[in-house]
């Protein structure tokens, strides 16, 4: 007889839930310490949050038992370099990269995506160039 599925940890977080989890942590951080990375080491988040204090997306109820996903979400985000655990394993904190990732504006995220994908930027530049060429040809053809 194996371990019930309820107790088996899933290895990945859905991107939408990952974003919600990071935003939830960020909201708590900014409520307690304001904006900026200067206090990320002082802002403790815990793996032992009661499900009564968690949004519904971060726990599940099966056969009347509640199971929090905070630990597995935090471990996954630690592997991505966005969070780090304290030595005792019960507390975790934002890394500078994690805080910046969740607090970035849409414009910053767009620019970061372009920096990570230079081919997309080159493609956009090529499309603009071809469009400009077509407009120039049409303008010269029709004359004054």
PDB file of C-alpha atoms in Angstrom:
ATOM      1  CA  UNK A   1       0.000   0.000   0.000  1.00  0.00           C
ATOM      2  CA  UNK A   2       1.540   3.297  -1.123  1.00  0.00           C
ATOM      3  CA  UNK A   3       1.360   6.812   0.201  1.00  0.00           C
ATOM      4  CA  UNK A   4      -1.988   8.477  -0.579  1.00  0.00           C
ATOM      5  CA  UNK A   5      -1.884  11.139  -3.295  1.00  0.00           C
ATOM      6  CA  UNK A   6      -2.919  13.714  -0.705  1.00  0.00           C
ATOM      7  CA  UNK A   7       0.496  13.462   0.961  1.00  0.00           C
ATOM      8  CA  UNK A   8       2.581  13.369  -2.198  1.00  0.00           C
ATOM      9  CA  UNK A   9       4.177  16.722  -2.984  1.00  0.00           C
ATOM     10  CA  UNK A  10       3.769  18.040  -6.491  1.00  0.00           C
ATOM     11  CA  UNK A  11       7.075  19.100  -7.988  1.00  0.00           C
ATOM     12  CA  UNK A  12       5.969  22.278  -9.750  1.00  0.00           C
ATOM     13  CA  UNK A  13       3.792  25.275  -9.113  1.00  0.00           C
ATOM     14  CA  UNK A  14       1.516  26.559 -11.827  1.00  0.00           C
ATOM     15  CA  UNK A  15       2.852  29.934 -13.005  1.00  0.00           C
ATOM     16  CA  UNK A  16      -0.356  31.741 -12.016  1.00  0.00           C
ATOM     17  CA  UNK A  17      -0.252  30.296  -8.479  1.00  0.00           C
ATOM     18  CA  UNK A  18       3.471  31.083  -8.237  1.00  0.00           C
ATOM     19  CA  UNK A  19       2.735  34.708  -9.084  1.00  0.00           C
ATOM     20  CA  UNK A  20      -0.159  34.825  -6.593  1.00  0.00           C
ATOM     21  CA  UNK A  21       2.056  33.353  -3.859  1.00  0.00           C
ATOM     22  CA  UNK A  22       4.832  35.869  -4.508  1.00  0.00           C
ATOM     23  CA  UNK A  23       2.333  38.747  -4.602  1.00  0.00           C
ATOM     24  CA  UNK A  24       0.812  37.556  -1.315  1.00  0.00           C
ATOM     25  CA  UNK A  25       4.269  37.534   0.292  1.00  0.00           C
ATOM     26  CA  UNK A  26       5.079  40.932  -1.248  1.00  0.00           C
ATOM     27  CA  UNK A  27       1.850  42.434   0.099  1.00  0.00           C
ATOM     28  CA  UNK A  28       2.724  41.192   3.600  1.00  0.00           C
ATOM     29  CA  UNK A  29       6.283  42.514   3.266  1.00  0.00           C
ATOM     30  CA  UNK A  30       5.205  45.984   2.130  1.00  0.00           C
ATOM     31  CA  UNK A  31       2.530  46.154   4.840  1.00  0.00           C
ATOM     32  CA  UNK A  32       5.154  45.508   7.534  1.00  0.00           C
ATOM     33  CA  UNK A  33       8.287  47.146   6.106  1.00  0.00           C
ATOM     34  CA  UNK A  34       7.339  49.340   3.161  1.00  0.00           C
ATOM     35  CA  UNK A  35       9.005  49.189  -0.237  1.00  0.00           C
ATOM     36  CA  UNK A  36      12.637  48.361  -0.986  1.00  0.00           C
ATOM     37  CA  UNK A  37      15.017  45.500  -0.267  1.00  0.00           C
ATOM     38  CA  UNK A  38      16.677  46.932   2.845  1.00  0.00           C
ATOM     39  CA  UNK A  39      14.514  44.822   5.206  1.00  0.00           C
ATOM     40  CA  UNK A  40      14.249  41.513   3.354  1.00  0.00           C
ATOM     41  CA  UNK A  41      16.311  39.742   6.034  1.00  0.00           C
ATOM     42  CA  UNK A  42      14.060  41.084   8.800  1.00  0.00           C
ATOM     43  CA  UNK A  43      10.811  40.004   7.157  1.00  0.00           C
ATOM     44  CA  UNK A  44      10.208  36.419   8.230  1.00  0.00           C
ATOM     45  CA  UNK A  45       7.684  34.282   6.393  1.00  0.00           C
ATOM     46  CA  UNK A  46       6.790  30.940   7.962  1.00  0.00           C
ATOM     47  CA  UNK A  47       6.156  27.475   6.569  1.00  0.00           C
ATOM     48  CA  UNK A  48       3.735  26.871   9.444  1.00  0.00           C
ATOM     49  CA  UNK A  49       1.020  29.403   8.561  1.00  0.00           C
ATOM     50  CA  UNK A  50      -2.409  28.234   9.672  1.00  0.00           C
ATOM     51  CA  UNK A  51      -4.742  27.604   6.745  1.00  0.00           C
ATOM     52  CA  UNK A  52      -7.120  30.094   8.360  1.00  0.00           C
ATOM     53  CA  UNK A  53      -4.591  32.797   7.422  1.00  0.00           C
ATOM     54  CA  UNK A  54      -3.984  31.558   3.875  1.00  0.00           C
ATOM     55  CA  UNK A  55      -5.795  32.321   0.634  1.00  0.00           C
ATOM     56  CA  UNK A  56      -7.683  29.298  -0.729  1.00  0.00           C
ATOM     57  CA  UNK A  57      -5.138  28.764  -3.517  1.00  0.00           C
ATOM     58  CA  UNK A  58      -2.405  27.887  -1.006  1.00  0.00           C
ATOM     59  CA  UNK A  59      -4.073  24.916   0.709  1.00  0.00           C
ATOM     60  CA  UNK A  60      -6.402  22.056  -0.042  1.00  0.00           C
ATOM     61  CA  UNK A  61      -8.948  20.171   2.018  1.00  0.00           C
ATOM     62  CA  UNK A  62      -9.327  16.445   1.525  1.00  0.00           C
ATOM     63  CA  UNK A  63     -11.483  14.212   3.744  1.00  0.00           C
ATOM     64  CA  UNK A  64     -11.826  17.012   6.285  1.00  0.00           C
ATOM     65  CA  UNK A  65      -8.061  17.536   6.580  1.00  0.00           C
ATOM     66  CA  UNK A  66      -6.433  20.777   5.492  1.00  0.00           C
ATOM     67  CA  UNK A  67      -2.993  20.637   3.898  1.00  0.00           C
ATOM     68  CA  UNK A  68      -0.959  23.803   3.361  1.00  0.00           C
ATOM     69  CA  UNK A  69       1.164  24.199   0.227  1.00  0.00           C
ATOM     70  CA  UNK A  70       3.333  26.977   1.673  1.00  0.00           C
ATOM     71  CA  UNK A  71       6.355  24.720   2.265  1.00  0.00           C
ATOM     72  CA  UNK A  72       6.341  23.151  -1.193  1.00  0.00           C
ATOM     73  CA  UNK A  73       5.752  26.512  -2.904  1.00  0.00           C
ATOM     74  CA  UNK A  74       8.569  28.102  -0.907  1.00  0.00           C
ATOM     75  CA  UNK A  75      10.930  25.187  -1.701  1.00  0.00           C
ATOM     76  CA  UNK A  76      10.161  25.484  -5.410  1.00  0.00           C
ATOM     77  CA  UNK A  77      10.774  29.235  -5.340  1.00  0.00           C
ATOM     78  CA  UNK A  78      13.979  28.688  -3.363  1.00  0.00           C
ATOM     79  CA  UNK A  79      15.183  26.411  -6.167  1.00  0.00           C
ATOM     80  CA  UNK A  80      14.486  29.278  -8.593  1.00  0.00           C
ATOM     81  CA  UNK A  81      16.485  31.703  -6.436  1.00  0.00           C
ATOM     82  CA  UNK A  82      13.492  33.853  -5.465  1.00  0.00           C
ATOM     83  CA  UNK A  83      13.305  32.840  -1.790  1.00  0.00           C
ATOM     84  CA  UNK A  84      15.806  31.491   0.735  1.00  0.00           C
ATOM     85  CA  UNK A  85      15.293  29.509   3.910  1.00  0.00           C
ATOM     86  CA  UNK A  86      16.740  30.290   7.327  1.00  0.00           C
ATOM     87  CA  UNK A  87      18.878  27.583   8.948  1.00  0.00           C
ATOM     88  CA  UNK A  88      15.978  26.240  11.028  1.00  0.00           C
ATOM     89  CA  UNK A  89      13.927  25.527   7.890  1.00  0.00           C
ATOM     90  CA  UNK A  90      10.774  27.066   9.364  1.00  0.00           C
ATOM     91  CA  UNK A  91      11.341  30.621   8.160  1.00  0.00           C
ATOM     92  CA  UNK A  92      12.081  31.938   4.706  1.00  0.00           C
ATOM     93  CA  UNK A  93      12.792  35.336   3.185  1.00  0.00           C
ATOM     94  CA  UNK A  94      12.810  37.035  -0.175  1.00  0.00           C
ATOM     95  CA  UNK A  95      16.093  37.131  -2.021  1.00  0.00           C
ATOM     96  CA  UNK A  96      16.896  40.449  -3.672  1.00  0.00           C
ATOM     97  CA  UNK A  97      16.052  38.848  -7.030  1.00  0.00           C
ATOM     98  CA  UNK A  98      12.748  37.524  -5.678  1.00  0.00           C
ATOM     99  CA  UNK A  99      11.696  40.886  -4.310  1.00  0.00           C
ATOM    100  CA  UNK A 100      12.656  42.666  -7.522  1.00  0.00           C
ATOM    101  CA  UNK A 101      10.844  40.076  -9.655  1.00  0.00           C
ATOM    102  CA  UNK A 102       7.562  40.512  -7.809  1.00  0.00           C
ATOM    103  CA  UNK A 103       7.779  44.284  -7.402  1.00  0.00           C
ATOM    104  CA  UNK A 104       8.756  45.055 -11.001  1.00  0.00           C
ATOM    105  CA  UNK A 105       6.320  47.114 -13.048  1.00  0.00           C
ATOM    106  CA  UNK A 106       4.829  45.768 -16.279  1.00  0.00           C
ATOM    107  CA  UNK A 107       7.223  47.951 -18.252  1.00  0.00           C
ATOM    108  CA  UNK A 108      10.234  46.577 -16.334  1.00  0.00           C
ATOM    109  CA  UNK A 109       9.047  42.988 -16.861  1.00  0.00           C
ATOM    110  CA  UNK A 110       8.596  43.679 -20.594  1.00  0.00           C
ATOM    111  CA  UNK A 111      12.096  45.143 -20.871  1.00  0.00           C
ATOM    112  CA  UNK A 112      13.543  42.205 -18.901  1.00  0.00           C
ATOM    113  CA  UNK A 113      11.815  39.788 -21.283  1.00  0.00           C
ATOM    114  CA  UNK A 114      13.328  41.613 -24.267  1.00  0.00           C
ATOM    115  CA  UNK A 115      16.764  41.499 -22.641  1.00  0.00           C
ATOM    116  CA  UNK A 116      16.428  37.755 -22.070  1.00  0.00           C
ATOM    117  CA  UNK A 117      15.229  37.212 -25.663  1.00  0.00           C
ATOM    118  CA  UNK A 118      17.338  39.350 -28.003  1.00  0.00           C
ATOM    119  CA  UNK A 119      15.907  37.494 -30.990  1.00  0.00           C
ATOM    120  CA  UNK A 120      12.449  38.899 -30.235  1.00  0.00           C
ATOM    121  CA  UNK A 121      13.862  42.409 -30.189  1.00  0.00           C
ATOM    122  CA  UNK A 122      15.656  41.810 -33.499  1.00  0.00           C
ATOM    123  CA  UNK A 123      12.438  40.444 -35.029  1.00  0.00           C
ATOM    124  CA  UNK A 124      10.476  43.506 -33.872  1.00  0.00           C
ATOM    125  CA  UNK A 125      13.169  45.789 -35.317  1.00  0.00           C
ATOM    126  CA  UNK A 126      13.054  43.909 -38.631  1.00  0.00           C
ATOM    127  CA  UNK A 127       9.264  44.238 -38.812  1.00  0.00           C
ATOM    128  CA  UNK A 128       9.461  47.987 -38.141  1.00  0.00           C
ATOM    129  CA  UNK A 129      12.189  48.343 -40.784  1.00  0.00           C
ATOM    130  CA  UNK A 130      10.179  46.479 -43.425  1.00  0.00           C
ATOM    131  CA  UNK A 131       7.107  48.554 -42.554  1.00  0.00           C
ATOM    132  CA  UNK A 132       9.122  51.760 -42.914  1.00  0.00           C
ATOM    133  CA  UNK A 133      10.486  50.585 -46.263  1.00  0.00           C
ATOM    134  CA  UNK A 134       6.976  49.878 -47.564  1.00  0.00           C
ATOM    135  CA  UNK A 135       5.741  53.313 -46.440  1.00  0.00           C
ATOM    136  CA  UNK A 136       8.748  54.987 -48.099  1.00  0.00           C
ATOM    137  CA  UNK A 137       8.203  53.103 -51.382  1.00  0.00           C
ATOM    138  CA  UNK A 138       4.502  54.012 -51.409  1.00  0.00           C
ATOM    139  CA  UNK A 139       5.297  57.658 -50.683  1.00  0.00           C
ATOM    140  CA  UNK A 140       7.862  57.844 -53.504  1.00  0.00           C
ATOM    141  CA  UNK A 141       5.568  56.064 -55.924  1.00  0.00           C
ATOM    142  CA  UNK A 142       2.648  58.429 -55.409  1.00  0.00           C
ATOM    143  CA  UNK A 143       4.883  61.466 -55.638  1.00  0.00           C
ATOM    144  CA  UNK A 144       4.052  65.052 -54.665  1.00  0.00           C
TER     145      UNK A 144
END
